[in-house]
Coordinates of C-alpha atoms and ligand atoms in Angstrom, one line a residue:
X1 CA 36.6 -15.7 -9.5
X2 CA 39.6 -14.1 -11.1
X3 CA 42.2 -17.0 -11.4
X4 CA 45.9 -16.5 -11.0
X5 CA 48.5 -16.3 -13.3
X6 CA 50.1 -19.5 -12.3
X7 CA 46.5 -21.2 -11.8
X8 CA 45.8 -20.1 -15.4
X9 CA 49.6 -21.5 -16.5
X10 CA 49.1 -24.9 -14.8
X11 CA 46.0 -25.4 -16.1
X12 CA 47.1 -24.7 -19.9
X13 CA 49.7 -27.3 -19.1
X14 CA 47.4 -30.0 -17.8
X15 CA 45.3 -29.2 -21.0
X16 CA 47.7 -29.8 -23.0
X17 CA 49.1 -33.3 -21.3
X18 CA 45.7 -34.5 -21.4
X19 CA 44.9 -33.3 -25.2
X20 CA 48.0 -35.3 -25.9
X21 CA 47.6 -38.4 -23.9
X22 CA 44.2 -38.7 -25.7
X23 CA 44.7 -38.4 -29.1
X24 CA 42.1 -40.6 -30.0
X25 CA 38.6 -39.2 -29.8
X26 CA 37.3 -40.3 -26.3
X27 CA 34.2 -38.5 -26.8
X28 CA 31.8 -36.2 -25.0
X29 CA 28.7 -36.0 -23.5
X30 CA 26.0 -34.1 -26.2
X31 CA 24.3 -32.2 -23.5
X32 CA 23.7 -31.9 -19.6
X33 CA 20.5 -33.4 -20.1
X34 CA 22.2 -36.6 -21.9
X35 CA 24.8 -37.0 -18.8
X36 CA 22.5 -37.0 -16.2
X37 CA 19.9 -39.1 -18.0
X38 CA 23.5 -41.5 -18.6
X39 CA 24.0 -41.7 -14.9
X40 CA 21.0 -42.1 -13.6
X41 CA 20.6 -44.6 -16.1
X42 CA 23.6 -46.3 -14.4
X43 CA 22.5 -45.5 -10.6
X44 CA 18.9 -46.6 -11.1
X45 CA 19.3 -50.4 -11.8
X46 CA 18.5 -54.3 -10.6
X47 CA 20.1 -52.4 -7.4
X48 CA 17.1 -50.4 -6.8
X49 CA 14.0 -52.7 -8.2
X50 CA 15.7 -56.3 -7.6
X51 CA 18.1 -56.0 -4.5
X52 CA 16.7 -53.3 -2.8
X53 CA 13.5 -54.9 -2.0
X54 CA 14.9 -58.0 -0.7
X55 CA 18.0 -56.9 1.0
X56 CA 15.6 -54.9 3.1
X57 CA 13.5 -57.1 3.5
X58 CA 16.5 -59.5 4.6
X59 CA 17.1 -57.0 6.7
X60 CA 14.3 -56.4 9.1
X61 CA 12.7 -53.7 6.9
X62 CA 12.4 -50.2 7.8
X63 CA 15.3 -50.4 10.4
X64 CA 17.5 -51.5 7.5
X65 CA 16.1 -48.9 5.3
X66 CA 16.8 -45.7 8.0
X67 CA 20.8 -46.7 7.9
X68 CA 20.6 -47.3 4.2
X69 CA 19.6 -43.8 4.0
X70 CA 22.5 -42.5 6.2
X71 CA 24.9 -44.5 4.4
X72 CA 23.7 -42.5 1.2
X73 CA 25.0 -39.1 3.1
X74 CA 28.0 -40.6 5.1
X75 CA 29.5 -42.8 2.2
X76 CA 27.3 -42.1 -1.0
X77 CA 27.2 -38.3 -1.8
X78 CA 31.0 -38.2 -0.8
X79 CA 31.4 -41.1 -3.1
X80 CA 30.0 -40.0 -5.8
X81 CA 31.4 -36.3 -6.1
X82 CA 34.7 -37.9 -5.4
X83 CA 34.2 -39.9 -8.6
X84 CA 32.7 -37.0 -10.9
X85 CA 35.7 -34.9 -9.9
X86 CA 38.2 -37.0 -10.9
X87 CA 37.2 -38.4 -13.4
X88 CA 36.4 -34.6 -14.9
X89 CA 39.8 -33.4 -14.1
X90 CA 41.8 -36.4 -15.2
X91 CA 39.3 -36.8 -18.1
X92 CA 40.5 -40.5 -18.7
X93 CA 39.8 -44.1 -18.2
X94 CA 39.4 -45.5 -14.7
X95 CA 43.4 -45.9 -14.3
X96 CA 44.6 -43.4 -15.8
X97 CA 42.5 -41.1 -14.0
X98 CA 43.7 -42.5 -10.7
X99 CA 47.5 -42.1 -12.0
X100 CA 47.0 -38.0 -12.6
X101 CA 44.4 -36.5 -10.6
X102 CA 46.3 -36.9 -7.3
X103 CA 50.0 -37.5 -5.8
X104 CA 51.7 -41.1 -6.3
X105 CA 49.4 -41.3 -8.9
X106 CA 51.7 -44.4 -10.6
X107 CA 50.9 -46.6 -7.5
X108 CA 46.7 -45.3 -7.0
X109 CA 46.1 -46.3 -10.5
X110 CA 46.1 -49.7 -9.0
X111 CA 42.7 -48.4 -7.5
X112 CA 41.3 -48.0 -10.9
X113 CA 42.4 -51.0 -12.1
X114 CA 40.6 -53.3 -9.1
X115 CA 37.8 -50.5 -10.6
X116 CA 38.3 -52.3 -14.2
X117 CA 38.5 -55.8 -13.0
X118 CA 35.2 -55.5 -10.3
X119 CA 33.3 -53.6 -13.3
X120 CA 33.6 -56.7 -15.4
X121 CA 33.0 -59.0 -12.1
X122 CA 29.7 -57.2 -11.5
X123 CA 29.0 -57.2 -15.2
X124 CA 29.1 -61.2 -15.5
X125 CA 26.5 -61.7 -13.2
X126 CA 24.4 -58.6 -13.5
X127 CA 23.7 -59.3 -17.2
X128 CA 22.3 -62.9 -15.9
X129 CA 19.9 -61.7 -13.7
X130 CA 19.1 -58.7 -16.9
X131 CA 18.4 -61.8 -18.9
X132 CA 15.6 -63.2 -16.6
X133 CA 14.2 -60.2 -16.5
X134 CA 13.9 -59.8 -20.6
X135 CA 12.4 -63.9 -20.4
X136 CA 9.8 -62.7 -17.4
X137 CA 9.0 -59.5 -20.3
X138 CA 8.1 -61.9 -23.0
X139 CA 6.6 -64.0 -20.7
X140 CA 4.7 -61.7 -19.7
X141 CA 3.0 -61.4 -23.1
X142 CA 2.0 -65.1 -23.4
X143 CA 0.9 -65.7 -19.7
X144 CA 3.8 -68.2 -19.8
X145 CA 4.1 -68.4 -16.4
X146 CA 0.6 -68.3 -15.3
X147 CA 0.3 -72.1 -15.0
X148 CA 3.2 -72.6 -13.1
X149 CA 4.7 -70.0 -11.8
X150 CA 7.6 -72.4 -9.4
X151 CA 8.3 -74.4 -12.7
X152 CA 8.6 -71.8 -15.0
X153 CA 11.5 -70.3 -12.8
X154 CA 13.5 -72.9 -12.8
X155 CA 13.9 -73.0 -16.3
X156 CA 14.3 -69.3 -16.5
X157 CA 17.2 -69.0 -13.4
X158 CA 19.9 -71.7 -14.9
X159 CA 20.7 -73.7 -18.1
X160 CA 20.0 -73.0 -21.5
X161 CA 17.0 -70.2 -21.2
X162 CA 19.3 -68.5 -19.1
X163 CA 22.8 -68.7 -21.2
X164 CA 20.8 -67.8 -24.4
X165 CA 19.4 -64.5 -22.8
X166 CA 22.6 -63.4 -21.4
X167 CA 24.6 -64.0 -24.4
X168 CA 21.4 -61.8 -26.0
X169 CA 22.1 -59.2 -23.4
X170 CA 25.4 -58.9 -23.6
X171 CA 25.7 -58.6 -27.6
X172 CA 23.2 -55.4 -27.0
X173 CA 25.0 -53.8 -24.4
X174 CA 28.1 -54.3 -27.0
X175 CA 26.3 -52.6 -29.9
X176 CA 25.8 -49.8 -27.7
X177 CA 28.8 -49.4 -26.4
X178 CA 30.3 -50.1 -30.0
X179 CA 28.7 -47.0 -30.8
X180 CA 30.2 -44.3 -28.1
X181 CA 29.5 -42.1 -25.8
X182 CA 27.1 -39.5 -27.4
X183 CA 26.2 -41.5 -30.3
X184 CA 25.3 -44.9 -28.7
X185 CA 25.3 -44.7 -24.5
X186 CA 23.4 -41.3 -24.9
X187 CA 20.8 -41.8 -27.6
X188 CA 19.7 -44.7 -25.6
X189 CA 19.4 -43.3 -22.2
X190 CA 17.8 -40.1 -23.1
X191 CA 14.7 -42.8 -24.2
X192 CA 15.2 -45.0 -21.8
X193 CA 15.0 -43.6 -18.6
X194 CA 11.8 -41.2 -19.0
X195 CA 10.6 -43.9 -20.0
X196 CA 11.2 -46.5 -16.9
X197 CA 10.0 -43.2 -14.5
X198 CA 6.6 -43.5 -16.0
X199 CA 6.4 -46.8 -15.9
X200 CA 7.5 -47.3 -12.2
X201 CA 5.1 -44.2 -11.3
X202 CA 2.2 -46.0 -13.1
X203 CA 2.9 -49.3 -11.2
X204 CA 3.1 -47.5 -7.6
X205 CA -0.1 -45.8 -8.1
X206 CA -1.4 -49.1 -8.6
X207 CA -0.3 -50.6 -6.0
X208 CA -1.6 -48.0 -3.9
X209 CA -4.8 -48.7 -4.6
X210 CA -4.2 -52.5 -4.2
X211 CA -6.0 -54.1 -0.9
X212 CA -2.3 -55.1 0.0
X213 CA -1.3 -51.7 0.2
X214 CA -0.9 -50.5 4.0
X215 CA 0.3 -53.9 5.2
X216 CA 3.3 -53.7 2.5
X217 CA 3.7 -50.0 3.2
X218 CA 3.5 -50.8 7.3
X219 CA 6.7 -53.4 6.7
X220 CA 8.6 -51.0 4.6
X221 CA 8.5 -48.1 6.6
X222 CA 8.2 -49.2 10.5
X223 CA 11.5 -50.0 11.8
X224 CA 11.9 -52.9 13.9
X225 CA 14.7 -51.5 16.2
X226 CA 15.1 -55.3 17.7
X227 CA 16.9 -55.9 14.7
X228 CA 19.5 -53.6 16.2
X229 CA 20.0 -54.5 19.9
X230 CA 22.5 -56.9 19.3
X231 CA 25.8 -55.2 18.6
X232 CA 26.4 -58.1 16.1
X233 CA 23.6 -57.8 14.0
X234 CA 23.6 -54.1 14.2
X235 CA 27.2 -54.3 11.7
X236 CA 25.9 -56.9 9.8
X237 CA 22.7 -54.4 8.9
X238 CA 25.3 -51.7 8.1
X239 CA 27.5 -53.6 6.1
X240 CA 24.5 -54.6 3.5
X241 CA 23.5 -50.5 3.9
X242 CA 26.9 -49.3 3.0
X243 CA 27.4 -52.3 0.1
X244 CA 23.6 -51.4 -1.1
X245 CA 24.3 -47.2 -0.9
X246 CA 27.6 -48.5 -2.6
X247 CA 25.5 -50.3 -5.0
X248 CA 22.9 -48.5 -6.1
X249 CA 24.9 -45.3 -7.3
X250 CA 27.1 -47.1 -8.7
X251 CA 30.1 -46.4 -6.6
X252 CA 33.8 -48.2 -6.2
X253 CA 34.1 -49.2 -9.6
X254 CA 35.2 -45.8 -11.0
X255 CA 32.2 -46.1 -13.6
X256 CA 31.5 -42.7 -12.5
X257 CA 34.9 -41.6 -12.8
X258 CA 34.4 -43.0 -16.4
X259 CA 31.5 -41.1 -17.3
X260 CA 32.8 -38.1 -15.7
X261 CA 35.7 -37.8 -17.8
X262 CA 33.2 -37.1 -20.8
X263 CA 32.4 -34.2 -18.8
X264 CA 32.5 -30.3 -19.6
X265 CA 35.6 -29.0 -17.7
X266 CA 32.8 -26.1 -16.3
X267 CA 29.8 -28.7 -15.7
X268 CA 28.6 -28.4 -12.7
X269 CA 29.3 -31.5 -10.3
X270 CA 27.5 -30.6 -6.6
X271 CA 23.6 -29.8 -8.4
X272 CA 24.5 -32.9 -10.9
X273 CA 25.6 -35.0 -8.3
X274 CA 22.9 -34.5 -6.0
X275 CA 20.4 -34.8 -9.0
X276 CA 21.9 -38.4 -9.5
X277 CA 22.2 -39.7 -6.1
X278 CA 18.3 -38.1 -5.2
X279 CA 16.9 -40.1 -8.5
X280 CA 18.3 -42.8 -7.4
X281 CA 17.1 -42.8 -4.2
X282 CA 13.3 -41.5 -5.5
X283 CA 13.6 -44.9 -7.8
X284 CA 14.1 -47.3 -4.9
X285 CA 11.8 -45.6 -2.7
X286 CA 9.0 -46.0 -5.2
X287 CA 10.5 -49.3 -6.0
X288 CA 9.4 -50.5 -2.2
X289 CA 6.2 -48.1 -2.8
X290 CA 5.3 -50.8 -5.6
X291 CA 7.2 -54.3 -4.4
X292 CA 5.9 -54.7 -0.9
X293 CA 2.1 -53.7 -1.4
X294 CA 2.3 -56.1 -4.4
X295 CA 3.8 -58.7 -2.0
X296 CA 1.4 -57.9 0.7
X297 CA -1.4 -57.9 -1.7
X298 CA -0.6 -61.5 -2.7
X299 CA -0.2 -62.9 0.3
X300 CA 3.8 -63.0 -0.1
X301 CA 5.5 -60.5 2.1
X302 CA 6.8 -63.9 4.3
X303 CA 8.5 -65.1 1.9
X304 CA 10.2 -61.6 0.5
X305 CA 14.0 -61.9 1.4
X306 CA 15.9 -64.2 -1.2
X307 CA 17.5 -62.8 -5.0
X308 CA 14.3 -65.1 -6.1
X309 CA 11.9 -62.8 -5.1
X310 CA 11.3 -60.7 -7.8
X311 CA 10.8 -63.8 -9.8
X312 CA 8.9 -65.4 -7.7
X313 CA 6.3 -64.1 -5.6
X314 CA 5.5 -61.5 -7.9
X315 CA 4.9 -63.3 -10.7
X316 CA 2.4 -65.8 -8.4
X317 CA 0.6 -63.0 -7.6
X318 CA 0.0 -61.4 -11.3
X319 CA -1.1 -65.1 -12.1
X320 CA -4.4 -64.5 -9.7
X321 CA -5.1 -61.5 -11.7
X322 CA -5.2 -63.0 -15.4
X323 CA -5.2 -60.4 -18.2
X324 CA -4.8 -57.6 -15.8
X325 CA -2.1 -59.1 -14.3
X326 CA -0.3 -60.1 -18.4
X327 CA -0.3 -56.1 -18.6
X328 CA 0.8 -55.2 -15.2
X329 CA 3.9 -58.0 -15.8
X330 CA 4.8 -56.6 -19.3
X331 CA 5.2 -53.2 -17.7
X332 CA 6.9 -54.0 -14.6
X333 CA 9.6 -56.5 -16.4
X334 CA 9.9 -53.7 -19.0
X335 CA 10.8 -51.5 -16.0
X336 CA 13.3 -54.0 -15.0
X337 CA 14.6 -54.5 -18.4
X338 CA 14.8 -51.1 -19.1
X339 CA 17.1 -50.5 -15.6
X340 CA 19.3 -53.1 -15.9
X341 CA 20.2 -52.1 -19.9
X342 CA 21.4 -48.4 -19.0
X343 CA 23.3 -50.0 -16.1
X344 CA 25.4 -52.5 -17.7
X345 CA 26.0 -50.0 -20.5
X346 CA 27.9 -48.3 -17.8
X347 CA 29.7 -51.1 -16.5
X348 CA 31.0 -52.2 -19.7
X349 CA 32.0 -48.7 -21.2
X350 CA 34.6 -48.9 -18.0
X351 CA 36.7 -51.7 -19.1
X352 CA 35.9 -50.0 -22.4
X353 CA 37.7 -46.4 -21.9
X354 CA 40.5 -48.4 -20.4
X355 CA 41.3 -50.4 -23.3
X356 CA 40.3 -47.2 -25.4
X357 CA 43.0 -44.5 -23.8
X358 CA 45.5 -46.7 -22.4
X359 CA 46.1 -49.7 -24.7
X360 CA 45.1 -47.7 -28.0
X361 CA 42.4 -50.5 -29.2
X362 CA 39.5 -49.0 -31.2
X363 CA 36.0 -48.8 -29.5
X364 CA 34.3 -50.8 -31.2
X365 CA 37.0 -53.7 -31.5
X366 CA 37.2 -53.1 -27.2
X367 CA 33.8 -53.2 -26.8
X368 CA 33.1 -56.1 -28.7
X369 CA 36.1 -58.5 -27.1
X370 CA 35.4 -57.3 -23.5
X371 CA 31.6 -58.3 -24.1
X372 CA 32.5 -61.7 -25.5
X373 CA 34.9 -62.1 -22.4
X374 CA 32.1 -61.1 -19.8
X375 CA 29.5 -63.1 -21.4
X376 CA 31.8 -66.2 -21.2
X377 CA 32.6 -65.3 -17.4
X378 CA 28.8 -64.8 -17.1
X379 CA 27.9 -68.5 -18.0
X380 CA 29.0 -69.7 -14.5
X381 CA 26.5 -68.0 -13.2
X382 CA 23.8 -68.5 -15.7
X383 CA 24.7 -72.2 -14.9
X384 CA 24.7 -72.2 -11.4
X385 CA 22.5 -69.9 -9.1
X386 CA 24.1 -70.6 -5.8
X387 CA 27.5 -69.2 -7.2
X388 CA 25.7 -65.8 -9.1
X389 CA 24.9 -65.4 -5.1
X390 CA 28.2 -66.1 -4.2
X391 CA 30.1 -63.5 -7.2
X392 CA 27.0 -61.2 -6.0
X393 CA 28.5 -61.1 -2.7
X394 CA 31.9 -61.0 -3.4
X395 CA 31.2 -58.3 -5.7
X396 CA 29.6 -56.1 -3.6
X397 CA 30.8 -56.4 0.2
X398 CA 34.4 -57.0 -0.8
X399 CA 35.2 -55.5 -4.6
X400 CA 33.0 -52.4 -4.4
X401 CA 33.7 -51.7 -0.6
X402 CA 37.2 -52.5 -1.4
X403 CA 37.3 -49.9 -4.1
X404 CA 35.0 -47.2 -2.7
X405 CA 38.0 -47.3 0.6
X406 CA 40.5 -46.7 -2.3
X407 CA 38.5 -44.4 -3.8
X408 CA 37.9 -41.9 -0.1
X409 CA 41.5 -42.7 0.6
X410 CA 42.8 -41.1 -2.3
X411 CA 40.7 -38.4 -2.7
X412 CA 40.4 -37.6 1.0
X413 CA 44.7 -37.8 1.4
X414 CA 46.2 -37.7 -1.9
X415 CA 44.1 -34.8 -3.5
X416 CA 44.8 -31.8 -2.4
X417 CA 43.2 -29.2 -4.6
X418 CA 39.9 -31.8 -4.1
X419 CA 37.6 -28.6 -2.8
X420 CA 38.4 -27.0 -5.6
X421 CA 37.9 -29.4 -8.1
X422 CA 34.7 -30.3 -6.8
X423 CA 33.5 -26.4 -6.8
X424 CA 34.3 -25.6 -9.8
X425 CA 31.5 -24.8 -12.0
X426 CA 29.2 -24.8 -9.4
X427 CA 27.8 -21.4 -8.5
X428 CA 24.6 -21.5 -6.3
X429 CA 25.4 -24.7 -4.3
X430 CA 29.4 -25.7 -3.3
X431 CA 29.5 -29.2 -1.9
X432 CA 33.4 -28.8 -1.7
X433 CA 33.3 -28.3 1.7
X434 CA 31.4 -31.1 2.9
X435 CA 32.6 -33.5 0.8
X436 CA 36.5 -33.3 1.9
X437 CA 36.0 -33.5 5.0
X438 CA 34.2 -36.5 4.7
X439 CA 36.2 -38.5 2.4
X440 CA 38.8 -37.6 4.8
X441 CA 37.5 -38.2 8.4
X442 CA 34.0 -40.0 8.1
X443 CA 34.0 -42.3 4.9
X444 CA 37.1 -44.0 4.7
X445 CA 37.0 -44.6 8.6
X446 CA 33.1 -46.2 8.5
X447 CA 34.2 -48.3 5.3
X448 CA 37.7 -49.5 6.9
X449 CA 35.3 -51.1 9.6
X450 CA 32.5 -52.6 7.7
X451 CA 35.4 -54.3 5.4
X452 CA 37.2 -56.0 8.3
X453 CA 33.5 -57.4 9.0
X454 CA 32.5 -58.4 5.6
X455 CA 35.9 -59.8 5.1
X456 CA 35.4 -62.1 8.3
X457 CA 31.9 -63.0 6.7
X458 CA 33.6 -63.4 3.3
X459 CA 35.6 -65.6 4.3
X460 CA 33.2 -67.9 6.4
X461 CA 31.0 -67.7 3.6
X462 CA 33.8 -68.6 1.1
X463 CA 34.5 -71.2 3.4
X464 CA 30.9 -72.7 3.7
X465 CA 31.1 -72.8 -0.1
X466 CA 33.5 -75.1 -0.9
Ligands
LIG1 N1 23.9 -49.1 -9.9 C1 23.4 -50.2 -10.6 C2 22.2 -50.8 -9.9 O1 21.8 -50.3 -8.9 C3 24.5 -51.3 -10.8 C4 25.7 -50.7 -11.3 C5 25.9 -50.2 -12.5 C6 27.0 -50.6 -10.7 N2 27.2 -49.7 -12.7 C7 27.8 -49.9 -11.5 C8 27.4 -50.9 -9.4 C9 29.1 -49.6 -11.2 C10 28.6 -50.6 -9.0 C11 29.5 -50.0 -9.9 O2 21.7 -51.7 -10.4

């Protein structure tokens, strides 16, 4: 398409702006390959092997699942290549992208900043729940928690165990981060997340074969529309679907945004944003292709439904199996390990760019003082479980929702060359067209209502926990 004269002009002089906000080397992605290995690695986290499972399962099970899904197309796709746009134009930290990619820019960067602040909220907690997994991993090698599999929990969920292994968690992520974009986030990922597909394959062929498997299968994938008939219950279910789509592609936080602006200007957002959102969606698919016959098969689908879970019923059941079940729980922590690690990487590198581009403090120095701040945040939780499950919720129905409203808002209203942004570079498939109209109309209109609800529930909850 040729471009105009004064298309060609304005974009020279947005060039330069940005060249000369960012003097400092932001850095780049190294190749397609490496971004979309980067955000999957983000997308494809405890969201899709840890609270997937048992927020379905919470949920009434397939009936939850079915409006998950839709939340995916009415909220998550338009989410996401709202997110990739901006951040790709703007090419800047999480506020600063808010401040030029649309109008009033100077009072939307407030939007990013709630991104900065919920990225670090979800961060404290996340890399708690990372650290059981890494104890479960080791444990796994030793049959440590063959004996006593109840016991052995406990000590890994709160008090020392669990402060030492977050602090451990957190000083990686750092060292990672320390080292930039293509050098440290990328290197990793592009290892990483092959790695964790095979794996989670592996385990749901298993499972298939487990005598478990149809019962787990029939409760993931028949709906149980009773858990719909009551109006109430019915927005409650779609609040959890939108916070879990919300989630699980790592929405509302502007971490995309942040790993968009390492973009190409000419990448192409609609095939890479569908590629994102569909591995992410394959992962927690085969993530309840592997949980539930594993529950099933042990006799612990009842129980299903609680953050414990993961931690619980599945290790009782590889107990029953003995050595089989020591290699079946290396690999599946591994798998959990390995998810959580490319998602907090993301999380962190958003407060990260902020301090980067906007406050002129040196990567590594950012990284290092932001982890050491998160990690002291983080031993609340590692201290107390019942407040991780409060932050959890807090995080999720109110910060992300929150921000994901901002986020559809603004680019819906306050864009208006949004289409364009979002096609360009994109040749065979232009999701322009859907994706405006949506974060105009649909999105922001679905969210605005599921807040007012998980506000109400927020604050009975809040309430309830004081
Ligand atoms: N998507 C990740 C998961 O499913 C969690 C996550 C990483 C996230 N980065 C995020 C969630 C940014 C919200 C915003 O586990």
């Amino acid at each position: 398409m040729p471009a105009t004269p004064t298309e060609d002009a304005a974009e020279a002089a947005t060039e330069t702006a940005t060249a000369e906000d960012t003097a400092i080397d932001r850095g780049q992605w190294g190749s397609r390959f490496g971004f979309i290995m980067a955000a999957v690695g983000s997308a494809v986290g405890l969201g899709n092997i840890w609270r997937f499972p048992f927020t379905t399962a919470a949920n009434g099970g397939a009936a939850f699942v079915l409006l998950y899904l839709a939340m995916l197309v009415l909220v998550g796709l338009p989410g996401m290549l709202a997110e990739l746009a901006i951040g790709r134009k703007a090419r800047l930290n999480a506020v600063g992208s808010y401040r030029e990619a649309g109008e009033q820019g100077d009072k939307w960067q407030y939007v990013g900043l709630l991104g900065v602040i919920s990225a670090m909220t979800v961060l404290s907690y996340y890399a708690v729940v990372a650290g059981w997994t890494v104890q479960y991993f080791l444990g796994s090698f030793t049959g440590a928690y063959f004996g006593d599999p109840g016991t052995y929990l406990a000590g890994v969920l709160e008090g020392p165990a669990a402060i030492a292994f977050h602090m451990l968690f957190m000083a990686t992520v750092a060292g990672v981060i320390a080292l930039g974009v293509s050098n440290g986030i990328e290197r990793v990922v592009k290892v990483m997340i092959p790695s964790l597909i095979v794996i989670a394959l592996g385990l749901a062929v298993y499972a298939f074969f487990l005598p478990g498997a149809v019962e787990g299968y029939a409760f993931f994938l028949t709906p149980d529309f009773s858990a719909y008939s009551d109006p109430g219950n019915f927005v409650g279910i779609a609040v959890d679907a939108a916070g879990q789509a919300a989630f699980t592609l790592s929405l509302g936080q502007a971490a995309i945004i942040t790993y968009g602006s390492y973009l190409d200007p000419d990448s192409d957002l609609s095939v890479d944003g569908l590629t994102i959102a569909g591995a992410d969606t394959g992962v927690a698919i085969l993530g309840g292709f592997l949980v539930f016959p594993l529950l099933a098969a042990f006799g612990n689908l009842e129980t299903a439904g609680g953050p414990e879970t993961m931690f619980l019923a599945i290790p009782e059941g590889l107990a029953s199996l003995g050595i089989v079940g020591q290699s079946l729980g290396v690999l599946f922590f591994l798998a959990l390990a390995l998810a959580a690690f490319s998602s907090a990487i993301s999380l962190l590198e958003v407060p990260t760019s902020y301090l980067v581009d906007e406050w002129g403090v040196t990567r590594w120095k950012a990284s290092l003082l932001l982890a050491e701040f998160i990690a002291l945040v983080g031993l609340l939780s590692a201290m107390d479980q019942d407040f991780l499950t409060f932050v959890d919720l807090l995080a999720v129905n109110v910060l992300i929702l929150g921000g994901l409203f901002g986020l559809s808002v603004y680019a819906g209203w306050f864009m208006p060359d949004l289409k364009d942004e979002v096609d360009r570079g994109s040749e065979s498939l232009q999701l322009g067209s859907f994706a405006k109209p949506m974060l105009r109309y649909v999105t922001p209109v679905i969210l605005l209502g599921l807040l007012v609800v998980s506000l109400r529930d927020f604050v009975t909850q809040l309430a309830g926990f004081f």
